[in-house]
Amino acid sequence: MGVETVAEEKKESKKSKKAGAGWSIEESEDLYRIQGWGAPYFAINAAGHITVSPQGDRGGSLDLYELVEALRKRKLDLPLLIRFSDILADRLERLNSCFARAMARYKYPGVYQGVYPIKCNQQRHIVETLAQRGKPFQFGLEAGSKPELMIALATLPPQLEQNDKASKSLIICNGYKDRDYLETALLAKRLGHRAIIVIDQLRELEWVLHISQQLNIKPLLGVRAQLSVKDWENQRSIQGERTKFGLTAPEIVTLLQRLEAAERLDCLRLLHFHLGTQISNITIIKDAMREASQLYVQLARWGAKMRYLNVGGGLAVDYDGSNTNFPASKNYNMQNYANDIVAAIQEACEQGGVEVPTLISESGRAIAAHQSVLVFDVLGSNEALGAAQEKPAKDAHAIVQNLWEISQSLKSNTYQEAYHDAIQLKQEAISLFNFGYLTLTERAQVERLYWDCCQKILDIARQQEYAPEDFEELEKMMTAIYYVNLSVFQSAPESWSLEQLFPIMPIHRLKEQPQHRAILADLTCDSDGKIDRFIDLRDVKPYLEVHDFRPAPRGKVAKKKETSSPVPYYLGMFLVGAYQEIMGNLHNLFGDINVVHIAMTPKGYQIESIVKGDTMTEVLSYVQYDAEDLLERMRRYTEQALVQGQISLEESQRLLTDYEKSLRRYTYLVDEGI
Ligand SMILES: *Cc1c(COP(=O)(O)O)cnc(C)c1O
């Protein structure tokens, strides 16, 4: 009863707000879908700011806007990547408890021992946090390359006691392997590491057998299988017809026979598959589990001493909060995922009379995505926003007068006609201009009035139940451009290369109604350097709702004296902790951004560590420029100009000081005013 009343009240207050001129926080919640993608970590507080609760409802929370302000006071400029270690730990714990719950539910007589795939985000702080916080769960690491193996071996403390029952954190060795890789992985066993070498390609088998014989170390082996699962809905093969990794059924048989011949069948302990990342549809996971479970049973029956089933990655993140099988979403939760995996293998083992395996997953995205928030500021917006215009003078051009008339007499029953008239008038104006009958000032006046009409027409069209197709074009045309202090190539590479959607929204001013629709253009000179796809309940939205950025109120028509909007305007891109940081490149030489690690404390939060972004000197050195050398040349050139009397001594000193200062600075724009 009580709960219902609260819900009713909420609805009521929403209604009353809608009727009035105000805008409620609930409306912002709905608009940006924050509960869908953000719960339980991100929400909006009464001040209209985003809050972060790194431990969900089990711990404290902080105000993200205030945090950013506090960090800026510490000279940490935007763009800024903020990582919450407690979110990372919470994800890890959630994954483990989901598997624990699933195993309890199905009375599964085995355990779950996940590993973190290092490639998902290799930053030391993250890998170390996971190793540390994963200890109670015997959480291990997955390496997909030699450097990652080196990280794994030095990060996880090996355990020397020879007690087979005491399960230890695993190191799963995937990817291309050469002699060094295999030798290191084998020798690691001597340290007490439980490193399992997964045969990804048949040719690796001979090497492993050969090297392990040389070293006289019995290998722990796994095999990666190619599954034949199909995504029926999208009519595509999940793993491609021929993938780089994984053995086909005939190859697996060859492997078993070869192991038998070498009297090494007892070394095969693990079956692995990996469907790819961000599997949105649970049906695919279920299908894969059916196939993999049977494979597992078959391997055990063949005589291999099977003990592990490694289901790889693919556990998806709901970036758009729609809870559907749309690529940016997922139609299942972590618990469903664990349940389906446990149930499938349990059933197959029971039927096949085989002991159940220890379950492993290599979930990267689902663990790492939520921890990082990218905060950046808006630098400005384009002119196209239809600002209200003043009444033209009596002697203004006829076209100007006509457009003014249209802009003043728009009605919901004539707006379509008015739109076509406005277009025609604008075209006429351009023809006149091209023939020399219209001055530049007049043309500018025409265009401004035209935009004003378009904005007003659009406002009417948006309120109609059904607006004809031309208005989609108009909508696109009237979408503003917000210029942001960011390089998507550096900080959101998945967004431009793979078109992955991320939730983006203002981190403050959420009590105000956003007046504009905008796309975001970044700092680079590349036309791909933009974000023009945003999350939506259905499909993708071509714009983001944003607040008025320009500090001055809109023209003279602004009724009340609007409190000029606070500058700066901060936007946050969320769930960017997986795959974003390492793929980045130095487009236009915008370098790594500032990173801070925040940990919760009983009293609030503390800054755990700061990783300063690249300075220009650093970025230039990546492309083989030496800062001292550059500076020296600049000194020489200014000296020459000074001798020629082309520059004053004062100017020359100023130029050199600026040059030198820039070399030591952040590659992004620093807001210092003019
Ligand atoms: C990339 C990868 C993963 C991680 O996948 P997520 O979807 O991020 O969980 C796991 N295993 C292998 C073999 C991978 O290549």
XYZ file of C-alpha atoms and ligand atoms in Angstrom:
689
model
C 0.000 0.000 0.000
C 2.615 2.445 1.159
C 4.729 1.817 -1.879
C 1.811 2.369 -4.198
C 1.030 5.709 -2.650
C 4.571 6.864 -3.190
C 4.434 5.787 -6.806
C 1.122 7.579 -7.262
C 2.528 10.709 -5.750
C 5.485 10.553 -8.058
C 3.225 10.313 -11.058
C 1.174 13.198 -9.819
C 4.150 15.433 -9.278
C 5.387 14.584 -12.743
C 2.077 15.557 -14.252
C 1.851 18.804 -12.419
C 5.393 19.626 -13.466
C 4.559 18.917 -17.082
C 1.541 21.131 -16.948
C 3.600 23.967 -15.549
C 6.678 25.483 -17.083
C 9.157 23.536 -14.997
C 11.115 20.455 -15.697
C 11.595 17.674 -13.226
C 14.493 15.434 -12.442
C 12.282 12.462 -13.338
C 11.930 13.890 -16.813
C 15.700 14.027 -17.134
C 15.887 10.444 -15.880
C 13.455 9.327 -18.559
C 15.053 11.367 -21.294
C 18.576 10.115 -20.740
C 17.434 6.644 -19.623
C 19.882 6.740 -16.762
C 18.161 4.034 -14.719
C 18.268 1.624 -17.625
C 22.013 1.785 -18.170
C 23.213 3.321 -14.947
C 21.558 1.488 -12.057
C 22.747 0.940 -9.398
C 25.815 3.117 -9.926
C 24.554 6.325 -11.504
C 21.561 8.467 -10.634
C 20.449 12.113 -10.442
C 20.242 13.966 -7.140
C 17.992 16.798 -6.028
C 20.514 19.381 -7.208
C 20.154 18.022 -10.739
C 23.649 16.542 -10.722
C 24.692 13.004 -11.476
C 25.669 10.971 -8.456
C 27.936 7.967 -8.388
C 27.326 5.130 -5.926
C 30.286 2.834 -6.507
C 28.946 0.058 -4.332
C 25.376 0.371 -5.457
C 23.001 0.642 -2.569
C 25.516 -0.918 -0.194
C 27.722 2.127 0.165
C 27.999 5.875 -0.043
C 27.685 8.088 -3.055
C 29.272 11.232 -4.395
C 28.222 14.132 -6.568
C 29.999 13.807 -9.904
C 29.715 17.488 -10.769
C 31.233 18.506 -7.458
C 33.955 15.929 -7.892
C 34.863 17.367 -11.290
C 34.958 20.874 -9.843
C 37.181 19.660 -7.008
C 39.511 17.952 -9.462
C 39.750 21.036 -11.635
C 40.823 23.001 -8.577
C 43.682 20.514 -8.359
C 44.750 21.539 -11.844
C 43.371 18.416 -13.452
C 42.068 19.726 -16.720
C 39.340 18.280 -18.858
C 38.896 15.940 -20.605
C 39.225 13.748 -17.597
C 38.756 10.040 -17.170
C 37.512 9.154 -13.722
C 37.799 5.558 -12.596
C 35.972 4.206 -9.590
C 37.865 1.217 -8.213
C 34.912 0.300 -6.046
C 32.697 -0.106 -9.102
C 35.279 -2.440 -10.588
C 35.321 -4.487 -7.387
C 31.538 -4.457 -7.231
C 31.260 -5.843 -10.758
C 33.687 -8.602 -9.866
C 31.757 -9.493 -6.737
C 28.453 -9.443 -8.593
C 29.726 -11.827 -11.239
C 30.971 -14.215 -8.602
C 27.816 -14.065 -6.565
C 25.662 -14.650 -9.647
C 27.539 -17.870 -10.342
C 27.422 -18.837 -6.669
C 23.664 -18.298 -6.646
C 23.190 -20.264 -9.856
C 25.239 -23.151 -8.462
C 23.253 -23.142 -5.249
C 20.016 -23.068 -7.183
C 20.907 -26.060 -9.336
C 22.864 -27.789 -6.560
C 25.887 -27.756 -8.801
C 28.660 -29.775 -7.172
C 31.433 -27.591 -8.568
C 32.816 -24.082 -8.357
C 33.238 -20.970 -10.477
C 36.680 -19.520 -10.979
C 36.593 -16.607 -13.373
C 39.492 -14.911 -15.082
C 39.821 -11.337 -16.293
C 40.888 -10.990 -19.937
C 43.703 -8.464 -19.718
C 43.156 -7.155 -23.247
C 39.891 -5.580 -22.162
C 41.774 -2.906 -20.248
C 45.426 -3.534 -19.471
C 46.040 -0.526 -17.234
C 48.121 -1.661 -14.287
C 45.848 -0.138 -11.707
C 42.879 -2.087 -13.059
C 44.624 -5.443 -13.385
C 46.115 -5.063 -9.915
C 42.818 -4.030 -8.359
C 41.158 -7.099 -9.864
C 43.931 -9.425 -8.715
C 43.723 -7.949 -5.228
C 39.936 -7.827 -4.882
C 39.560 -11.159 -6.666
C 41.598 -13.137 -4.146
C 38.630 -14.389 -2.110
C 37.154 -15.790 -5.333
C 40.392 -17.245 -6.688
C 39.888 -14.947 -9.606
C 42.572 -15.260 -12.251
C 43.785 -13.612 -15.430
C 43.571 -14.390 -19.113
C 46.437 -13.523 -21.425
C 45.993 -13.231 -25.174
C 49.563 -12.342 -26.042
C 53.118 -12.493 -24.734
C 53.104 -9.073 -23.055
C 49.812 -9.918 -21.368
C 51.266 -13.209 -20.159
C 54.138 -11.270 -18.663
C 51.660 -9.038 -16.840
C 49.684 -12.035 -15.576
C 52.710 -13.923 -14.271
C 54.032 -10.951 -12.344
C 50.664 -9.829 -11.009
C 49.148 -12.980 -9.544
C 51.090 -14.304 -6.593
C 51.895 -17.973 -7.290
C 50.996 -20.543 -4.674
C 53.550 -23.176 -3.982
C 51.802 -25.750 -1.829
C 51.190 -28.890 -3.850
C 47.665 -29.432 -2.751
C 45.539 -30.198 -5.754
C 42.322 -29.603 -3.878
C 43.300 -26.050 -2.916
C 42.096 -24.416 -6.105
C 44.298 -21.568 -7.178
C 43.783 -18.563 -9.370
C 44.182 -19.560 -12.964
C 46.190 -18.052 -15.760
C 44.605 -18.854 -19.079
C 47.075 -18.643 -21.948
C 45.327 -17.795 -25.204
C 46.341 -16.204 -28.490
C 49.251 -16.691 -30.846
C 52.085 -18.535 -29.170
C 55.730 -18.816 -30.071
C 58.552 -20.659 -28.360
C 59.148 -17.934 -25.754
C 55.477 -17.780 -24.889
C 55.188 -21.538 -24.427
C 58.445 -21.886 -22.540
C 57.500 -19.110 -20.132
C 54.023 -20.544 -19.587
C 55.452 -23.989 -18.898
C 58.186 -22.792 -16.560
C 55.636 -20.707 -14.651
C 54.302 -24.018 -13.369
C 57.536 -24.399 -11.427
C 56.780 -21.156 -9.603
C 53.447 -22.556 -8.537
C 51.316 -20.826 -11.161
C 48.386 -22.696 -12.550
C 48.869 -21.637 -16.150
C 46.726 -23.465 -18.657
C 47.918 -23.396 -22.250
C 44.936 -23.303 -24.559
C 45.531 -24.831 -27.966
C 43.964 -22.252 -30.277
C 45.374 -23.693 -33.482
C 46.317 -27.268 -34.185
C 49.892 -26.364 -35.145
C 50.557 -25.209 -31.573
C 50.150 -28.739 -30.286
C 53.428 -30.084 -31.688
C 55.347 -27.165 -30.221
C 53.852 -27.616 -26.783
C 54.557 -31.321 -26.804
C 58.092 -30.757 -28.020
C 58.982 -27.941 -25.618
C 57.365 -29.584 -22.620
C 59.371 -32.713 -23.316
C 62.581 -30.687 -23.555
C 61.855 -28.954 -20.265
C 60.486 -32.101 -18.750
C 57.402 -30.256 -17.499
C 53.988 -31.779 -17.970
C 51.752 -29.132 -19.505
C 48.273 -28.181 -18.386
C 46.394 -28.056 -21.658
C 43.133 -26.690 -22.911
C 41.525 -26.707 -26.310
C 39.535 -23.941 -27.889
C 36.643 -25.197 -29.966
C 34.939 -23.537 -32.886
C 31.239 -23.777 -32.282
C 28.649 -23.767 -35.010
C 26.206 -21.465 -33.226
C 24.292 -19.159 -35.503
C 22.612 -15.871 -34.850
C 19.402 -16.824 -36.641
C 17.787 -13.456 -36.247
C 20.581 -11.565 -37.929
C 21.393 -14.437 -40.257
C 25.041 -14.535 -39.522
C 27.473 -17.021 -38.190
C 28.629 -15.951 -34.750
C 32.229 -16.821 -35.225
C 32.482 -16.319 -38.957
C 32.783 -19.342 -41.194
C 36.515 -19.516 -40.687
C 37.812 -17.876 -37.585
C 41.425 -17.392 -36.635
C 41.116 -19.345 -33.452
C 39.510 -22.559 -32.356
C 39.587 -26.122 -33.575
C 36.888 -27.680 -35.702
C 35.440 -31.075 -34.753
C 37.828 -32.980 -37.074
C 40.759 -31.006 -35.685
C 39.715 -31.838 -32.139
C 39.702 -35.518 -33.035
C 43.185 -35.158 -34.517
C 44.306 -33.421 -31.321
C 42.945 -36.216 -29.132
C 44.605 -38.868 -31.257
C 47.896 -37.040 -31.208
C 47.738 -36.618 -27.427
C 46.945 -40.284 -27.059
C 49.881 -41.229 -29.207
C 52.160 -39.022 -27.140
C 50.709 -40.443 -23.926
C 49.656 -36.981 -22.922
C 45.874 -37.306 -22.992
C 45.879 -36.752 -19.232
C 47.263 -33.257 -19.791
C 44.103 -32.061 -21.508
C 42.059 -30.471 -18.744
C 40.045 -27.646 -20.237
C 37.558 -26.902 -22.988
C 37.260 -23.313 -24.123
C 35.087 -21.366 -26.520
C 34.665 -17.660 -27.121
C 31.725 -16.351 -29.126
C 32.927 -12.789 -29.499
C 32.192 -9.774 -27.408
C 28.863 -8.120 -26.475
C 26.538 -11.029 -27.214
C 23.181 -9.291 -26.948
C 20.948 -12.289 -27.265
C 20.779 -14.940 -24.544
C 19.532 -17.493 -27.072
C 22.977 -17.510 -28.654
C 24.612 -18.218 -25.321
C 22.150 -21.020 -24.623
C 22.780 -22.592 -28.017
C 26.521 -22.356 -27.529
C 26.259 -23.941 -24.095
C 24.296 -26.869 -25.471
C 26.989 -27.559 -28.040
C 29.930 -26.913 -25.731
C 28.486 -29.072 -22.965
C 28.191 -32.031 -25.276
C 31.724 -31.440 -26.479
C 32.899 -31.409 -22.894
C 31.197 -34.701 -22.169
C 32.680 -36.228 -25.296
C 36.195 -35.143 -24.351
C 35.824 -36.607 -20.876
C 34.472 -39.830 -22.285
C 37.368 -40.035 -24.700
C 39.609 -40.289 -21.678
C 40.912 -36.763 -21.147
C 41.102 -35.773 -17.470
C 38.715 -32.906 -18.005
C 38.249 -30.471 -15.155
C 37.455 -27.008 -16.561
C 34.904 -25.521 -18.889
C 35.862 -22.017 -19.980
C 32.950 -20.195 -21.578
C 35.022 -17.216 -22.748
C 33.744 -13.647 -22.884
C 30.657 -12.138 -24.458
C 28.682 -11.236 -21.350
C 27.153 -8.007 -22.592
C 26.647 -4.540 -21.165
C 23.342 -2.707 -21.557
C 24.696 0.542 -22.995
C 21.314 1.919 -24.015
C 19.373 0.565 -21.089
C 16.690 -0.935 -23.320
C 17.088 -4.508 -22.110
C 16.680 -5.839 -25.665
C 18.793 -7.859 -28.075
C 19.800 -4.639 -29.857
C 23.595 -4.604 -30.319
C 24.070 -1.862 -27.726
C 21.975 -3.770 -25.220
C 21.293 -7.271 -23.947
C 18.106 -9.165 -23.303
C 19.321 -10.894 -20.153
C 21.032 -10.062 -16.902
C 24.126 -11.450 -15.262
C 22.072 -13.888 -13.197
C 20.285 -15.280 -16.279
C 23.688 -15.725 -17.883
C 25.101 -17.661 -14.940
C 21.931 -19.733 -14.576
C 21.894 -20.788 -18.211
C 25.549 -21.760 -18.183
C 25.313 -23.764 -14.981
C 22.065 -25.466 -15.968
C 23.301 -26.529 -19.408
C 26.558 -28.112 -18.335
C 24.943 -29.679 -15.289
C 22.341 -31.407 -17.421
C 24.799 -32.627 -20.039
C 27.182 -34.026 -17.431
C 24.387 -35.786 -15.615
C 23.168 -37.398 -18.808
C 26.669 -38.266 -19.929
C 27.719 -39.650 -16.550
C 30.615 -37.228 -16.272
C 31.769 -35.156 -13.299
C 30.844 -31.488 -13.581
C 33.670 -29.083 -14.349
C 34.935 -26.026 -12.563
C 33.421 -23.175 -14.549
C 35.487 -20.342 -15.917
C 34.367 -17.244 -17.751
C 36.522 -14.582 -19.314
C 34.206 -11.643 -18.843
C 35.990 -8.426 -19.661
C 33.433 -5.890 -20.769
C 30.924 -6.786 -18.067
C 33.550 -6.262 -15.375
C 35.422 -3.253 -16.677
C 32.896 -1.083 -18.520
C 31.075 0.577 -15.625
C 34.077 1.811 -13.670
C 35.109 4.666 -15.965
C 33.421 7.946 -16.737
C 34.808 10.327 -19.310
C 34.019 13.947 -18.505
C 34.540 16.670 -21.070
C 33.427 20.231 -21.569
C 31.609 21.986 -24.354
C 33.636 24.713 -26.036
C 30.914 26.315 -28.086
C 28.089 25.719 -30.491
C 27.374 26.631 -34.096
C 25.190 29.494 -35.239
C 22.449 27.465 -36.845
C 20.343 27.441 -33.716
C 17.364 29.522 -34.751
C 17.585 32.541 -32.521
C 14.616 34.917 -32.524
C 15.124 37.932 -34.795
C 14.165 41.556 -34.579
C 11.579 43.201 -36.804
C 13.286 44.331 -40.004
C 13.403 48.014 -40.971
C 10.673 49.391 -43.275
C 13.043 49.682 -46.219
C 14.394 46.132 -45.863
C 14.308 43.866 -48.913
C 10.938 42.366 -49.814
C 12.176 38.837 -49.144
C 13.252 39.858 -45.669
C 9.809 41.377 -45.065
C 8.090 38.240 -46.339
C 10.125 35.949 -44.143
C 9.421 38.131 -41.167
C 5.688 37.861 -41.912
C 5.952 34.091 -42.008
C 7.890 33.924 -38.773
C 5.230 36.011 -37.040
C 2.151 34.201 -38.266
C 2.984 30.521 -37.841
C 0.091 28.304 -36.830
C -0.288 24.598 -36.386
C -2.705 24.319 -39.321
C -0.483 26.174 -41.785
C 3.032 25.304 -40.717
C 3.664 22.953 -43.635
C 2.732 25.566 -46.178
C 4.792 28.131 -44.327
C 7.768 25.806 -44.403
C 7.636 25.464 -48.169
C 7.226 29.222 -48.597
C 10.250 29.844 -46.406
C 12.361 27.438 -48.416
C 11.331 29.095 -51.639
C 12.095 32.576 -50.345
C 15.508 31.492 -49.225
C 16.264 29.962 -52.599
C 15.157 33.136 -54.333
C 17.435 35.136 -52.076
C 20.406 33.019 -53.033
C 19.647 33.436 -56.756
C 19.404 37.186 -56.301
C 22.668 37.198 -54.409
C 24.358 35.186 -57.149
C 23.216 37.739 -59.762
C 24.444 40.604 -57.647
C 21.029 41.942 -56.557
C 21.381 41.244 -52.855
C 24.099 42.465 -50.501
C 25.892 40.190 -48.089
C 24.168 41.891 -45.165
C 20.765 41.287 -46.746
C 21.584 37.677 -47.440
C 22.677 37.185 -43.841
C 19.437 38.726 -42.675
C 17.446 36.364 -44.900
C 19.305 33.341 -43.602
C 18.851 34.320 -39.975
C 15.126 34.819 -40.455
C 14.949 31.549 -42.343
C 16.566 29.673 -39.446
C 14.225 31.389 -37.052
C 11.230 30.245 -39.108
C 12.627 26.722 -39.279
C 13.075 26.567 -35.528
C 9.530 27.739 -34.919
C 8.126 25.386 -37.547
C 10.024 22.537 -35.990
C 8.682 23.374 -32.559
C 5.166 23.054 -33.993
C 5.965 19.899 -35.979
C 7.349 18.170 -32.896
C 4.041 18.633 -31.140
C 2.050 16.980 -33.912
C 0.961 13.379 -33.634
C 2.270 12.810 -37.086
C 4.684 15.053 -38.959
C 5.389 14.436 -42.654
C 8.761 13.195 -43.797
C 10.205 16.573 -44.818
C 10.378 17.348 -41.157
C 12.881 14.617 -40.502
C 15.165 16.505 -42.865
C 14.372 19.725 -41.076
C 15.066 18.054 -37.764
C 18.468 17.002 -39.031
C 19.200 20.406 -40.486
C 18.311 22.144 -37.242
C 20.415 19.857 -35.100
C 23.011 22.005 -33.439
C 26.693 21.211 -33.317
C 28.278 21.318 -29.903
C 32.038 21.489 -30.068
C 33.603 19.398 -27.346
C 37.055 19.345 -25.816
C 37.840 15.778 -26.738
C 39.297 13.558 -29.410
C 37.031 10.604 -30.053
C 39.976 8.838 -31.639
C 41.833 8.989 -28.380
C 39.077 8.518 -25.842
C 36.144 6.795 -27.531
C 37.683 4.689 -30.292
C 34.943 2.058 -30.142
C 32.470 4.791 -30.872
C 33.959 5.724 -34.240
C 35.538 2.467 -35.355
C 32.897 -0.022 -34.267
C 30.003 2.408 -33.907
C 29.486 1.229 -30.356
C 26.984 3.407 -28.547
C 27.738 4.831 -25.136
C 25.381 6.689 -22.874
C 26.224 10.390 -22.985
C 24.503 13.084 -20.945
C 25.113 16.331 -19.088
C 26.337 15.714 -15.559
C 24.589 18.799 -14.183
C 21.677 21.179 -14.935
C 19.338 18.203 -14.932
C 16.629 20.239 -13.252
C 16.446 22.358 -16.388
C 14.795 21.344 -19.601
C 17.352 20.837 -22.371
C 16.328 23.192 -25.200
C 18.492 21.934 -28.023
C 19.242 18.843 -29.963
C 22.863 18.538 -30.911
C 25.546 16.328 -32.275
C 29.012 16.533 -30.782
C 32.039 17.508 -32.846
C 35.473 16.862 -31.428
C 38.734 18.803 -31.598
C 40.324 16.924 -34.459
C 40.231 18.099 -38.053
C 38.804 14.765 -39.133
C 35.211 14.665 -40.332
C 34.854 11.348 -38.502
C 35.730 13.160 -35.303
C 32.168 13.462 -34.128
C 29.475 11.687 -32.225
C 26.137 11.687 -34.001
C 24.558 8.486 -32.765
C 23.052 8.348 -29.320
C 21.229 5.778 -27.270
C 17.485 5.500 -27.540
C 14.847 3.096 -26.361
C 14.397 1.925 -29.911
C 17.262 1.999 -32.315
C 19.585 4.996 -32.391
C 18.926 8.700 -31.974
C 20.740 11.112 -34.315
C 21.039 13.828 -31.665
C 21.503 14.443 -27.961
C 19.268 16.738 -25.957
C 21.450 19.456 -24.498
C 21.044 22.626 -22.517
C 21.563 26.063 -23.875
C 25.259 26.576 -23.802
C 25.617 30.158 -24.882
C 25.939 32.302 -21.798
C 23.779 35.134 -23.191
C 19.993 34.755 -23.205
C 18.422 34.146 -26.588
C 17.799 37.487 -28.277
C 15.445 40.073 -26.844
C 12.430 37.809 -26.735
C 13.708 36.014 -23.667
C 10.833 36.801 -21.350
C 12.189 36.887 -17.862
C 15.735 37.857 -17.295
C 17.128 34.357 -17.647
C 19.853 33.576 -15.254
C 22.645 33.164 -17.734
C 23.610 29.517 -17.933
C 26.635 28.579 -15.928
C 29.696 28.126 -18.031
C 31.230 25.512 -18.256
C 28.887 22.852 -19.434
C 30.060 19.336 -18.646
C 29.073 16.184 -20.473
C 29.803 12.665 -19.314
C 30.302 9.595 -21.439
C 29.580 6.543 -19.339
C 30.481 2.845 -19.275
C 33.748 3.488 -21.094
C 36.006 1.276 -18.979
C 36.275 -1.558 -21.497
C 38.257 -1.481 -24.727
C 38.324 2.316 -24.949
C 41.593 3.311 -23.467
C 44.036 1.157 -25.277
C 42.725 1.416 -28.810
C 43.126 5.177 -28.791
C 45.441 6.841 -31.253
C 47.156 10.160 -31.583
C 44.904 11.684 -34.223
C 46.056 15.289 -34.670
C 48.448 14.568 -31.798
C 45.860 14.778 -29.073
C 47.429 12.548 -26.450
C 46.394 10.526 -23.448
C 44.022 12.308 -21.131
C 44.243 12.855 -17.393
C 43.051 9.908 -15.338
C 42.100 9.871 -11.668
C 41.246 6.934 -9.479
C 38.648 7.537 -6.846
C 38.063 5.224 -3.897
C 35.229 5.473 -1.437
C 36.043 5.924 2.237
C 33.736 5.887 5.247
C 33.848 9.690 5.193
C 33.368 10.199 1.484
C 35.944 9.627 -1.150
C 39.648 9.946 -1.692
C 41.835 10.373 -4.715
C 43.806 7.151 -4.914
C 46.050 8.119 -7.746
C 46.433 10.513 -10.621
C 47.861 9.607 -13.974
C 48.640 12.819 -15.788
C 47.801 12.871 -19.484
C 50.429 13.407 -22.148
C 52.177 16.726 -22.454
C 52.990 18.065 -25.878
C 56.623 17.133 -25.374
C 55.582 13.526 -24.807
C 53.214 13.389 -27.731
C 55.800 14.917 -30.037
C 58.386 12.390 -28.940
C 56.065 9.567 -30.051
C 56.537 10.866 -33.572
C 60.287 11.394 -33.084
C 60.419 15.121 -32.399
C 62.716 16.277 -29.682
C 61.321 19.187 -27.684
C 64.744 20.701 -26.956
C 65.620 20.530 -30.601
C 62.376 22.218 -31.639
C 62.885 24.941 -29.081
C 66.437 25.487 -30.188
C 65.308 25.992 -33.767
C 62.622 28.432 -32.679
C 65.255 30.404 -30.769
C 67.390 30.592 -33.865
C 64.513 31.775 -36.073
C 63.417 34.466 -33.611
C 67.009 35.663 -33.278
C 67.205 35.998 -37.065
C 63.925 37.940 -37.187
C 65.180 40.148 -34.374
C 68.355 40.957 -36.272
C 66.244 41.818 -39.324
C 64.099 44.069 -37.171
C 60.922 42.119 -37.967
C 60.046 41.361 -34.375
C 60.572 43.327 -31.178
C 62.592 41.905 -28.345
C 59.482 41.773 -26.197
C 57.464 39.925 -28.846
C 60.256 37.460 -29.440
C 60.466 36.645 -25.740
C 56.753 36.225 -25.508
C 56.686 33.857 -28.473
C 59.452 31.719 -27.013
C 57.885 31.636 -23.557
C 54.557 30.532 -25.044
C 56.241 27.888 -27.147
C 58.174 26.549 -24.212
C 55.154 26.588 -21.921
C 53.040 24.740 -24.470
C 55.570 21.950 -24.675
C 55.064 21.215 -21.015
C 51.285 21.361 -21.225
C 48.267 19.170 -21.845
C 47.387 18.637 -25.511
C 43.727 19.601 -25.006
C 42.265 23.061 -24.757
C 42.746 24.713 -21.420
C 40.067 27.143 -20.395
C 41.794 30.259 -19.119
C 39.501 32.869 -20.552
C 40.674 35.456 -23.045
C 38.173 -10.456 -25.973
C 38.094 -11.771 -25.363
C 37.397 -11.929 -24.151
C 36.639 -10.841 -23.475
O 35.364 -10.701 -24.001
P 34.269 -9.764 -23.282
O 33.155 -9.765 -24.230
O 34.902 -8.442 -23.082
O 33.907 -10.383 -22.002
C 37.423 -13.185 -23.576
N 38.083 -14.212 -24.150
C 38.746 -14.078 -25.315
C 39.441 -15.241 -25.894
C 38.766 -12.861 -25.952
O 39.413 -12.746 -27.112
